PDB file of C-alpha atoms and ligand atoms in Angstrom:
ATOM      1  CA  UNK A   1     154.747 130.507 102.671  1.00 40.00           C
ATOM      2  CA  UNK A   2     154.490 127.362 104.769  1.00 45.00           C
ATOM      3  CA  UNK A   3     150.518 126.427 104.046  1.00 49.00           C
ATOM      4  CA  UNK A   4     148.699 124.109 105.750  1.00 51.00           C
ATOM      5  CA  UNK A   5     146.252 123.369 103.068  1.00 49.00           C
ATOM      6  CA  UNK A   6     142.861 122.955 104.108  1.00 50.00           C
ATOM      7  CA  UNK A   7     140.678 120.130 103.038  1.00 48.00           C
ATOM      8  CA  UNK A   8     138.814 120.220  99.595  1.00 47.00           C
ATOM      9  CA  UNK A   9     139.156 124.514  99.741  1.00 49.00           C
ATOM     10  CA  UNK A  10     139.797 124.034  95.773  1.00 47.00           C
ATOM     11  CA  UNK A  11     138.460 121.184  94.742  1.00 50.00           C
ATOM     12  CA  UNK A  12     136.105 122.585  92.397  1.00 63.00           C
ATOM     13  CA  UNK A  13     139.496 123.745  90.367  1.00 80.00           C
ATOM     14  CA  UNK A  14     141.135 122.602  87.537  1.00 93.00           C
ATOM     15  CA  UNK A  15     144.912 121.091  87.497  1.00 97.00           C
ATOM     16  CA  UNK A  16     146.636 123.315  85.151  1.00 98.00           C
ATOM     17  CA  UNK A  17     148.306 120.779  83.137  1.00 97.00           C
ATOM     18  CA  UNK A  18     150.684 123.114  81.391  1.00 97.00           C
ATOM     19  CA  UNK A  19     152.029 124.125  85.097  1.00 97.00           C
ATOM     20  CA  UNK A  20     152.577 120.701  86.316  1.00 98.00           C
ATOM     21  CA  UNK A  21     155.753 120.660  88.819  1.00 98.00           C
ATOM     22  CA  UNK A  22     158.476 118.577  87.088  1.00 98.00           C
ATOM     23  CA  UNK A  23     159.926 116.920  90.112  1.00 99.00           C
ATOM     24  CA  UNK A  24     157.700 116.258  93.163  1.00 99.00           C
ATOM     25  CA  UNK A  25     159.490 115.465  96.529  1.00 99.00           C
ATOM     26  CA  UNK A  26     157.994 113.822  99.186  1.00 99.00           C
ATOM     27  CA  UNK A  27     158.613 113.241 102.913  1.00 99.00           C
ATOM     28  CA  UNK A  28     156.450 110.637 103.535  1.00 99.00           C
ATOM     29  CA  UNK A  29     155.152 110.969 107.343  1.00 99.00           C
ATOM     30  CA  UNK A  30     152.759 109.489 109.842  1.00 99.00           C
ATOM     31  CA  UNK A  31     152.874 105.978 108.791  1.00 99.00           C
ATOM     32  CA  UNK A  32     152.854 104.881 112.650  1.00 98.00           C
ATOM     33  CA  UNK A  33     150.270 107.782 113.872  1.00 98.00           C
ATOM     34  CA  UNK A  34     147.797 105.978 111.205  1.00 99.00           C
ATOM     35  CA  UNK A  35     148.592 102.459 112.772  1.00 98.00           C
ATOM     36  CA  UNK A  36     148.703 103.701 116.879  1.00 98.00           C
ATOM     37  CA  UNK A  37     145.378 105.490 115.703  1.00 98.00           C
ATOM     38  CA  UNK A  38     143.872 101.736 114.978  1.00 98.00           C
ATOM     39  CA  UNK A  39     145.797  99.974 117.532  1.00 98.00           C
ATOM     40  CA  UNK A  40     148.307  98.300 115.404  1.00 98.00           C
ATOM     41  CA  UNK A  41     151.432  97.810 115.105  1.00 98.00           C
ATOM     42  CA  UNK A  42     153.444 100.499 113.512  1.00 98.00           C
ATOM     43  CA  UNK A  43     154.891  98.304 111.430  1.00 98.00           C
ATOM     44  CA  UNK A  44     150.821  98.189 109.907  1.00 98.00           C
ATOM     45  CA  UNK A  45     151.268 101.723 109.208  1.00 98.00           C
ATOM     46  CA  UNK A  46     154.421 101.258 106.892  1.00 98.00           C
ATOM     47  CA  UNK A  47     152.609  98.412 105.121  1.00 98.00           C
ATOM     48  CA  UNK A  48     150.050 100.392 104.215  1.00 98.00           C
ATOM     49  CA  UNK A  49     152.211 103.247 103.547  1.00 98.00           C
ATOM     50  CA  UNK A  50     154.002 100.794 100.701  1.00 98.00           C
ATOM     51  CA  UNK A  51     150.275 100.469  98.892  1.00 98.00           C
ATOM     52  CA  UNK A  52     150.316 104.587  98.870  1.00 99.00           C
ATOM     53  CA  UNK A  53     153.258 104.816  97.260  1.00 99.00           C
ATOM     54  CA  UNK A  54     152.380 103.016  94.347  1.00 98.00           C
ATOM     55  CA  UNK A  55     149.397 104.777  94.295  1.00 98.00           C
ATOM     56  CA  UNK A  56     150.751 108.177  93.983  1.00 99.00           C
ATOM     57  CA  UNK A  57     153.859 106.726  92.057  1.00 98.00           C
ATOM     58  CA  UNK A  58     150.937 106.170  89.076  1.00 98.00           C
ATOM     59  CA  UNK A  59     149.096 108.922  89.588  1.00 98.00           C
ATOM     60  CA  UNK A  60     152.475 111.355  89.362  1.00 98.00           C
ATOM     61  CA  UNK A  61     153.627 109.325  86.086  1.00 98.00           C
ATOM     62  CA  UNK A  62     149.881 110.472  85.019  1.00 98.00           C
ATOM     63  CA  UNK A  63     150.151 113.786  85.475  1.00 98.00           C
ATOM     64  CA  UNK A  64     153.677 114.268  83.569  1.00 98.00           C
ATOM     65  CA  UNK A  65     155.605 114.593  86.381  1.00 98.00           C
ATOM     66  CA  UNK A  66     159.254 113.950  85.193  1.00 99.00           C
ATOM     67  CA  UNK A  67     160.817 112.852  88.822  1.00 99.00           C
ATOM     68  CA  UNK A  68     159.090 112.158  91.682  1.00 99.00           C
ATOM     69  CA  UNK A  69     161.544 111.971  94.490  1.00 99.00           C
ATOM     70  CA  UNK A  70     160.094 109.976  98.104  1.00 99.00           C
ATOM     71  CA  UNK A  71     162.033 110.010 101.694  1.00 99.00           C
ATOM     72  CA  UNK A  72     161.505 106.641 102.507  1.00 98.00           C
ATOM     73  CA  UNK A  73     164.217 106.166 105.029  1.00 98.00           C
ATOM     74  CA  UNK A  74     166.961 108.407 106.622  1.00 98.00           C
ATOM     75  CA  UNK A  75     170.387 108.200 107.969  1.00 98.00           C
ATOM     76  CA  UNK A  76     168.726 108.644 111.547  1.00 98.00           C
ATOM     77  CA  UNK A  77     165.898 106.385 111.312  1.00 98.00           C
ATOM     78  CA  UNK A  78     168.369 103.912 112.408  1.00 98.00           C
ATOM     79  CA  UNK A  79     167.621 105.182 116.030  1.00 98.00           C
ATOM     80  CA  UNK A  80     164.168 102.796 116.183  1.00 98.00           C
ATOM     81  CA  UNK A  81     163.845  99.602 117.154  1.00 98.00           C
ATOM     82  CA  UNK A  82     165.594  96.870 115.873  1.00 98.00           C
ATOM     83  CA  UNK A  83     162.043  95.410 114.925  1.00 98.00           C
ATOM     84  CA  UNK A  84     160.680  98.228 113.088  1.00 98.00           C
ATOM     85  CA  UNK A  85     163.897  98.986 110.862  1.00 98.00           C
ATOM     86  CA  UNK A  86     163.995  95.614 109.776  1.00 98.00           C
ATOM     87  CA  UNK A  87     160.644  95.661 108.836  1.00 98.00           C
ATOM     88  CA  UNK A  88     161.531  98.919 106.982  1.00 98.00           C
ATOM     89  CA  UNK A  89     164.556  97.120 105.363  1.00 98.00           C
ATOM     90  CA  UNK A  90     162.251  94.354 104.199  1.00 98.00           C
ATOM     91  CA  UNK A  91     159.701  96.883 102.593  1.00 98.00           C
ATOM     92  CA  UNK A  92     162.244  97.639  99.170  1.00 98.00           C
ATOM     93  CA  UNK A  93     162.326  94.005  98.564  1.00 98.00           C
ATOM     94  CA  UNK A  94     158.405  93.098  98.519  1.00 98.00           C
ATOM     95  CA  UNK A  95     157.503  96.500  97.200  1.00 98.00           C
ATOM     96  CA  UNK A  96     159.892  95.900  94.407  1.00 98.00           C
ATOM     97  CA  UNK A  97     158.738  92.356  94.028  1.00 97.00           C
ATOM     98  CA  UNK A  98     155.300  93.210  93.764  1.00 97.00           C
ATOM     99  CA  UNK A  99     155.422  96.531  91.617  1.00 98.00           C
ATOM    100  CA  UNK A 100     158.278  96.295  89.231  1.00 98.00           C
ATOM    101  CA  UNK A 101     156.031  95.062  86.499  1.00 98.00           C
ATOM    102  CA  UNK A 102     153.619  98.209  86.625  1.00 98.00           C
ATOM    103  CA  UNK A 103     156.602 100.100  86.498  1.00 98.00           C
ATOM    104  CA  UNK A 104     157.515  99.387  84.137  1.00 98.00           C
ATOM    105  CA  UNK A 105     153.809  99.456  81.819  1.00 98.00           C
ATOM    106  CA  UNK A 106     154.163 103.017  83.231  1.00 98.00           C
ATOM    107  CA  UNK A 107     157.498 102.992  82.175  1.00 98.00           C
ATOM    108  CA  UNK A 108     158.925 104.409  84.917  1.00 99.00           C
ATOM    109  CA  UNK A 109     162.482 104.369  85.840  1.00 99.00           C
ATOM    110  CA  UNK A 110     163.665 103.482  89.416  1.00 99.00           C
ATOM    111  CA  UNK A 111     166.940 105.062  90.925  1.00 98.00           C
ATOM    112  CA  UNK A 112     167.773 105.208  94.495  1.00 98.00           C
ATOM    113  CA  UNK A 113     169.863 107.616  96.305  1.00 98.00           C
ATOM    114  CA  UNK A 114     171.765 107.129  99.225  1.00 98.00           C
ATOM    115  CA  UNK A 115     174.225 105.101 100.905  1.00 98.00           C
ATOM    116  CA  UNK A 116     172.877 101.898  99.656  1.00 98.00           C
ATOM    117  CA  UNK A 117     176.042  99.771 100.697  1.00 98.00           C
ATOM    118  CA  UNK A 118     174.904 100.279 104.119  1.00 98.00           C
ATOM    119  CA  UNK A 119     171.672  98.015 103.678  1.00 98.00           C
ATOM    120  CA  UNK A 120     171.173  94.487 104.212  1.00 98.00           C
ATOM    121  CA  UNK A 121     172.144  92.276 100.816  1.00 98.00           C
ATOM    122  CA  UNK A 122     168.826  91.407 100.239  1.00 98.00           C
ATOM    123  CA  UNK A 123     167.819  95.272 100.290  1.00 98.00           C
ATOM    124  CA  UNK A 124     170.894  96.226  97.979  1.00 98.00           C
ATOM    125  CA  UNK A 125     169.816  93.078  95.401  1.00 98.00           C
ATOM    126  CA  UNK A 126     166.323  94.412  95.387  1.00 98.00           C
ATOM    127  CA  UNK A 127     167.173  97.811  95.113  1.00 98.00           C
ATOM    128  CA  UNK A 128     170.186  97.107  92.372  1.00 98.00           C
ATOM    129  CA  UNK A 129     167.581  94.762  90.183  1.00 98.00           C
ATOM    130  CA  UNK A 130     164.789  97.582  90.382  1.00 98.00           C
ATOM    131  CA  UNK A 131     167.220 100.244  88.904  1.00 98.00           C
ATOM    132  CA  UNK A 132     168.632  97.308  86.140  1.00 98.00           C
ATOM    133  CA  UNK A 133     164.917  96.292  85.391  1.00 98.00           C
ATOM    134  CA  UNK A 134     163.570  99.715  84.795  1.00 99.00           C
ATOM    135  CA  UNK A 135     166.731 100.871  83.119  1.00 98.00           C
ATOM    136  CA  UNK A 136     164.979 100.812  79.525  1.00 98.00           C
ATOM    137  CA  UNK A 137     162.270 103.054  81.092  1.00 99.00           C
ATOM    138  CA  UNK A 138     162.050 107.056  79.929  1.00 98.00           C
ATOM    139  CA  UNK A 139     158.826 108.171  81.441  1.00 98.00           C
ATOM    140  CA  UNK A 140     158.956 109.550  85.162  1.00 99.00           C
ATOM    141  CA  UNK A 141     161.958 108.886  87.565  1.00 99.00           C
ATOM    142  CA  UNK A 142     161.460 106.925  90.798  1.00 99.00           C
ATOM    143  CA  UNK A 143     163.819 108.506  92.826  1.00 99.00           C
ATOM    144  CA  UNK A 144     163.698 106.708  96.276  1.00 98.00           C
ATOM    145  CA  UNK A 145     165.979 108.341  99.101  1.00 99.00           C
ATOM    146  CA  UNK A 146     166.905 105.236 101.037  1.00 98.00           C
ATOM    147  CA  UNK A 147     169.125 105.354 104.308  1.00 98.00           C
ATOM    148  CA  UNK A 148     169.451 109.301 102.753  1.00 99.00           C
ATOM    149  CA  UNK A 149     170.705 112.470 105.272  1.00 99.00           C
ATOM    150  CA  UNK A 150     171.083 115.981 103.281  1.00 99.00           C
ATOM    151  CA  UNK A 151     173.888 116.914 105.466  1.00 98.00           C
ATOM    152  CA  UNK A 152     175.388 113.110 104.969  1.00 98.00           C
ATOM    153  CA  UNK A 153     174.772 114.188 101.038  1.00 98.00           C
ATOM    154  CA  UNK A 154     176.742 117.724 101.159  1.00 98.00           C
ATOM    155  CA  UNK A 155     179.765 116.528 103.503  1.00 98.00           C
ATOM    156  CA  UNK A 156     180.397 113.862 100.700  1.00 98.00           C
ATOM    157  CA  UNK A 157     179.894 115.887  98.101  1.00 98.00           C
ATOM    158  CA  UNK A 158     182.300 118.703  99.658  1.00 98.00           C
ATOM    159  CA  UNK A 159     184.842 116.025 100.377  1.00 98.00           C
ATOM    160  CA  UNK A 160     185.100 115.015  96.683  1.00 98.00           C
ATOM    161  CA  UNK A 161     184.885 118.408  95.306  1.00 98.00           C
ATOM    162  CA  UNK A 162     187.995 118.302  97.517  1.00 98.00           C
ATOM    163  CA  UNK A 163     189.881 115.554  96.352  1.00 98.00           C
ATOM    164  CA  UNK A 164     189.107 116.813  93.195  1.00 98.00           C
ATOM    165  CA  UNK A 165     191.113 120.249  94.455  1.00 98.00           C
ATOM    166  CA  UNK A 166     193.641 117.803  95.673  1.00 98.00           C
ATOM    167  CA  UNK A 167     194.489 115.679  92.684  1.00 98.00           C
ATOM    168  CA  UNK A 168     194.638 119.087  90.719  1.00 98.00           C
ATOM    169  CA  UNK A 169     191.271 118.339  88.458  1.00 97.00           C
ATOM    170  CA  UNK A 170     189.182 121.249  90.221  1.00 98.00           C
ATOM    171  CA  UNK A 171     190.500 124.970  90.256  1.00 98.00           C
ATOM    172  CA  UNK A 172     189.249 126.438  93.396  1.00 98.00           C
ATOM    173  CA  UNK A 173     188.380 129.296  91.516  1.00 98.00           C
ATOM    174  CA  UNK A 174     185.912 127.802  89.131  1.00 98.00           C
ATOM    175  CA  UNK A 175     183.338 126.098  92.325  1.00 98.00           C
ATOM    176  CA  UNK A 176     180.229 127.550  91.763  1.00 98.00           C
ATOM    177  CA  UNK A 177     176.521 127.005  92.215  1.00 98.00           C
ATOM    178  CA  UNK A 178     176.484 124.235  89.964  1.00 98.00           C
ATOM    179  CA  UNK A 179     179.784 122.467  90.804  1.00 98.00           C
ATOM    180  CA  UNK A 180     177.771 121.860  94.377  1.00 98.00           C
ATOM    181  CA  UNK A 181     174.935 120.432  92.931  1.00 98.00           C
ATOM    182  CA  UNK A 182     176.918 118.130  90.512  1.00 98.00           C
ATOM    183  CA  UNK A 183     178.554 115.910  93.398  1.00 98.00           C
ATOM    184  CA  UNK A 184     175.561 116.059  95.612  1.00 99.00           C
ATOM    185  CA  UNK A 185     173.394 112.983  95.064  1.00 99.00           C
ATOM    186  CA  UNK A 186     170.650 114.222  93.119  1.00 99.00           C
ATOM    187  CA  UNK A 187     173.260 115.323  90.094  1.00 98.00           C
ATOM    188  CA  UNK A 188     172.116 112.597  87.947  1.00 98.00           C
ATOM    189  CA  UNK A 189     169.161 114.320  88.032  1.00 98.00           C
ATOM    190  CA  UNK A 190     170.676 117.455  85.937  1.00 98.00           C
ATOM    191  CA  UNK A 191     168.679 120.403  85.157  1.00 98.00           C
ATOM    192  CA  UNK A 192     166.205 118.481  87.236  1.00 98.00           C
ATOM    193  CA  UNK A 193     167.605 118.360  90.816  1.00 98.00           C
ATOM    194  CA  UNK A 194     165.797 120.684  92.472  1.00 98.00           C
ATOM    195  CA  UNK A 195     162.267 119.835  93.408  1.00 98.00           C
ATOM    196  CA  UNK A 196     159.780 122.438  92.227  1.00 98.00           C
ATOM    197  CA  UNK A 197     157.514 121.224  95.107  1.00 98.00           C
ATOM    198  CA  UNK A 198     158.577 119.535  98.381  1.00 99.00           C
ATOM    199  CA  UNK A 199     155.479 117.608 100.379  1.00 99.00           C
ATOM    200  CA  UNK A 200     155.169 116.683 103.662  1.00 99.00           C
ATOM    201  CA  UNK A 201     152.509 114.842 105.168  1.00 99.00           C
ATOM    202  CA  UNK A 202     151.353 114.222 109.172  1.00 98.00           C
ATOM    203  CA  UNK A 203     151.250 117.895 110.017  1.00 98.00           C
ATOM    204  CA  UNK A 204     154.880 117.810 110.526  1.00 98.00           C
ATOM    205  CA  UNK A 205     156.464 121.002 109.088  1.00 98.00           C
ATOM    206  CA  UNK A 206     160.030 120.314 109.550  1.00 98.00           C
ATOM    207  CA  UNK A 207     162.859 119.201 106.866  1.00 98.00           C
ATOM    208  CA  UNK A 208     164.650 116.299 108.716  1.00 98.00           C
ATOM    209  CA  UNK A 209     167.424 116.596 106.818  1.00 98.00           C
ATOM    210  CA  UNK A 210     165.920 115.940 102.962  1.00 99.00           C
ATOM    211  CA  UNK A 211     167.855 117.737 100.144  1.00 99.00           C
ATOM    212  CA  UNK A 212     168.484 121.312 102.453  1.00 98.00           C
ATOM    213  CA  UNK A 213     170.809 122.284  99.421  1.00 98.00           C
ATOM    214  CA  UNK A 214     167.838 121.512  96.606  1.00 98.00           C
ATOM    215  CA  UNK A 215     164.995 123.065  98.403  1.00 98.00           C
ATOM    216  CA  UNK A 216     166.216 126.577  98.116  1.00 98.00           C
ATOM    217  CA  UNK A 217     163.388 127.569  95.984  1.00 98.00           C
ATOM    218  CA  UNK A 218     161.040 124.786  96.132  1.00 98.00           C
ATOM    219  CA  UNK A 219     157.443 125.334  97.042  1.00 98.00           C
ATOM    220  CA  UNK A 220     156.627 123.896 100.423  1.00 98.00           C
ATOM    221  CA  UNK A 221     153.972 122.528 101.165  1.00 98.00           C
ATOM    222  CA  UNK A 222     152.290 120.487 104.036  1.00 98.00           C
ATOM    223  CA  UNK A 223     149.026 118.645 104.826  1.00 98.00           C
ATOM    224  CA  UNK A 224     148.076 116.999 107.983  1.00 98.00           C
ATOM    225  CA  UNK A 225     147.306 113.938 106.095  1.00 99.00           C
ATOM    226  CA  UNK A 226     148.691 110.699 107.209  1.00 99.00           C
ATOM    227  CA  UNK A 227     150.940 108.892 104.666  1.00 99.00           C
ATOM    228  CA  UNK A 228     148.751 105.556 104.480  1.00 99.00           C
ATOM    229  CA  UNK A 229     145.379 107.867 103.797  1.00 98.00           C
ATOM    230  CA  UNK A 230     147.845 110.000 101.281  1.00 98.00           C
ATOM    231  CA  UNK A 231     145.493 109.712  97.912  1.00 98.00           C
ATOM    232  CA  UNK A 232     144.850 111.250  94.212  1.00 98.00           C
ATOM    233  CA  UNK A 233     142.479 113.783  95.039  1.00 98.00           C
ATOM    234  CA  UNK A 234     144.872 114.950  98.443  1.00 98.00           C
ATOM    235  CA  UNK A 235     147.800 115.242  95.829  1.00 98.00           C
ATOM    236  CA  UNK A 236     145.952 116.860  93.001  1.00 98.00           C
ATOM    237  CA  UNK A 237     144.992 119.695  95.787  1.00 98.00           C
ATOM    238  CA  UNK A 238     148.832 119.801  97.174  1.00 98.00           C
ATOM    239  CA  UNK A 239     149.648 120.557  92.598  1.00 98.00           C
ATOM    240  CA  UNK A 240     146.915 123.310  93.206  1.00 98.00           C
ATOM    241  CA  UNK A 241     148.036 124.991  95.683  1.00 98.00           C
ATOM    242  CA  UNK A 242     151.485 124.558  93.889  1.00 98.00           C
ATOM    243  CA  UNK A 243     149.784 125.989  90.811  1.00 98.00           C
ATOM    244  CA  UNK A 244     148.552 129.259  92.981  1.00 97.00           C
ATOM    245  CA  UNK A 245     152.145 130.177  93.905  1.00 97.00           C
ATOM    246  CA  UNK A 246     153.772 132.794  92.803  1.00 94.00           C
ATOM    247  CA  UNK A 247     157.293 131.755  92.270  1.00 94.00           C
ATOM    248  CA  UNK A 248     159.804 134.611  92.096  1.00 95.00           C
ATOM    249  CA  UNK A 249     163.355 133.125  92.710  1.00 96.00           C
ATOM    250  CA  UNK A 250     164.010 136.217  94.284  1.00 95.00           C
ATOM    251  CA  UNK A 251     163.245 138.929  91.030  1.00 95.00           C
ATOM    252  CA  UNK A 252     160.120 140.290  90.836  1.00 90.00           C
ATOM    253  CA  UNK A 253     158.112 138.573  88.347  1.00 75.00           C
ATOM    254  CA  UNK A 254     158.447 134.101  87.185  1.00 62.00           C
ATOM    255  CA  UNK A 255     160.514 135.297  83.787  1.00 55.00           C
ATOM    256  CA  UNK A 256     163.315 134.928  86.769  1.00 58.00           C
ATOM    257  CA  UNK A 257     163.047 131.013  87.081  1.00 55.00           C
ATOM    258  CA  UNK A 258     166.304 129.054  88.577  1.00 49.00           C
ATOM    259  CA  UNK A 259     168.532 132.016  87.392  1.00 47.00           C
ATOM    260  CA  UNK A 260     170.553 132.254  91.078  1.00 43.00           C
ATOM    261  CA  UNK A 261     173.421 133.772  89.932  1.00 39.00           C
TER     262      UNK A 261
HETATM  263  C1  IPE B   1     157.185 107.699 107.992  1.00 77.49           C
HETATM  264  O1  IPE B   1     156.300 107.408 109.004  1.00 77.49           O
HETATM  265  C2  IPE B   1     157.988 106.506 107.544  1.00 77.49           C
HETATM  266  C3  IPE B   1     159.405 106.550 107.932  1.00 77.49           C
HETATM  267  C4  IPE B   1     159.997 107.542 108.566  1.00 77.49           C
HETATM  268  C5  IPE B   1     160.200 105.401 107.601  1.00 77.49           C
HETATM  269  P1  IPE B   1     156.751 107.372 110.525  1.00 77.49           P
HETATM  270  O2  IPE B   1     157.187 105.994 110.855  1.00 77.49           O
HETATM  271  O3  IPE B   1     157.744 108.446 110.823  1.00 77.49           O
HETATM  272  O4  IPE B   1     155.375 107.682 111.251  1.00 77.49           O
HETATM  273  P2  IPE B   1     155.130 108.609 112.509  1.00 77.49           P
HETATM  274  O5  IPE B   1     155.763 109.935 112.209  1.00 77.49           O
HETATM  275  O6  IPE B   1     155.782 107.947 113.684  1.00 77.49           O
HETATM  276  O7  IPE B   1     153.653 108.694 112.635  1.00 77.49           O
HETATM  277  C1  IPE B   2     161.422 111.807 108.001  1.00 77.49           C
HETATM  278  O1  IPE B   2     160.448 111.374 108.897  1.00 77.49           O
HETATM  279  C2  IPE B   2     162.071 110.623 107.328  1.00 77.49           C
HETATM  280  C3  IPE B   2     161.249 109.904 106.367  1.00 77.49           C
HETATM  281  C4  IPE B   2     160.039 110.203 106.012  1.00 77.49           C
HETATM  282  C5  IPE B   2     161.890 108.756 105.766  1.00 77.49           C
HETATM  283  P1  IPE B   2     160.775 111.132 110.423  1.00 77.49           P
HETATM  284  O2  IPE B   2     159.497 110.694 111.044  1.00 77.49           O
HETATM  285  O3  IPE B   2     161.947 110.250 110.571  1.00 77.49           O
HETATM  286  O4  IPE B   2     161.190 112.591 110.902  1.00 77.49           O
HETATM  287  P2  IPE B   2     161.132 113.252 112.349  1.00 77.49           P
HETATM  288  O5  IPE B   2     161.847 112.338 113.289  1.00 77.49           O
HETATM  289  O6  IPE B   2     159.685 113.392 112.703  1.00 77.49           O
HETATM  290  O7  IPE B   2     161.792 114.581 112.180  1.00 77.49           O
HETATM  291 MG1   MG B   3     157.603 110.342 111.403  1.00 77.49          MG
END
């Protein structure tokens, strides 16, 4: 269940390409353990962190992953230092800056999820001309969750399926499954909300509050990788040991897939 995958164990294996997850979540961690590890500044650790995300953003797009979804700042990351979160605020606008272009020659599609308004302008402008520049784009989804919290996600979405009681549009009868996963953030997404396989890097294995309503049947898995040193052939082994799961959804053999109810 929760692997820690050991180095290189299958490298000599092929990437089933016909079993490739379609949507890829990851929480990115260790970003500061990298830089405290070379006596720099944390700060070092996120800018390096920035050059592995674009990275992995191409090599997911690659693979035919259809949405690649990346924790890049929660609701309680607010806690650090005043320093280090505006550094993190500033990271959306050069990454954007710098990497829109590829983006779209990969033609990948940005969205971000979260409560953007929250953000300094010149994150929200960044963020807002992303999504509008890459709007033509139908390859793989850029999902960033930016000043994201899952249980921030399901108390909104509860309080519109609410209102929706309220103002008579919703019967209370008819809330299912699906009606929770529409008003949560990732129902843009569709069919494709739930990640397949969640990564976590840093030897970490804890959630921090990233999509606790999604994961129900994702694949976990973790690496004690640091973010910055995340690279193609780390993530190729993460799909492998993906690809040696047996997913069950709770029946006894895969014909079961996603069928909850
Ligand atoms: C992940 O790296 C990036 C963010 C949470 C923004 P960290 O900054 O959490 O790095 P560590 O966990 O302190 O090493
Ligand atoms: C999770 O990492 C958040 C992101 C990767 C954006 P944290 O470093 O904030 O999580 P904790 O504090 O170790 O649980
Ligand atoms: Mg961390």
């Amino acid at each position: 269940m929760f692997n820690n995958t050991q180095n290189n164990q299958q490298s000599e294996e092929h990437l089933d390409m016909n079993r490739i997850p379609e949507h890829v979540a990851i929480i990115m961690d260790g970003n500061g353990r990298w830089a405290k590890k070379r006596h720099m500044p944390r700060i070092a650790g996120h800018k390096r962190g920035m050059e592995t995300v674009k990275t992995i953003t191409k090599v997911a797009s690659k693979m035919g992953v259809k949405v690649l979804t990346l924790y890049a700042f929660s609701t309680e990351n607010w806690k650090r230092p005043h320093d280090e979160v505006s550094y993190l605020m500033g990271l959306p606008v050069k990454f954007f800056n710098d990497f829109v272009p590829e983006l779209v020659e990969n033609n990948v599609q940005v969205q971000v999820m979260g409560l953007i308004d929250q953000l300094p302008a010149q994150t929200q402008q960044a963020v807002h001309d992303a999504v509008k520049d890459t709007a033509h784009c139908t390859g793989m989804i850029l999902n960033f969750a930016l000043n994201y919290g899952s249980r921030l996600d399901i108390t909104l979405a509860m309080k519109q399926i609410v209102d929706g009681v309220v103002d008579g549009k919703l019967d209370p009868d008819e809330i299912d499954d699906q009606t929770i996963s529409d008003h949560l953030m990732t129902g843009f997404l569709g069919q494709l909300a739930d990640p397949d396989l969640l990564i976590r890097t840093s030897g970490e294995e804890r959630i921090s509050n990233f999509l606790l309503w999604q994961i129900a049947y994702s694949e976990l898995v973790f690496t004690d990788v640091l973010w910055p040193d995340f690279d193609k052939d780390v993530f190729d082994h993460m799909i492998l040991e993906y690809q040696h799961r047996d997913r069950r959804f709770g029946g006894l053999d895969t014909t079961n897939r996603g069928d909850t109810q």
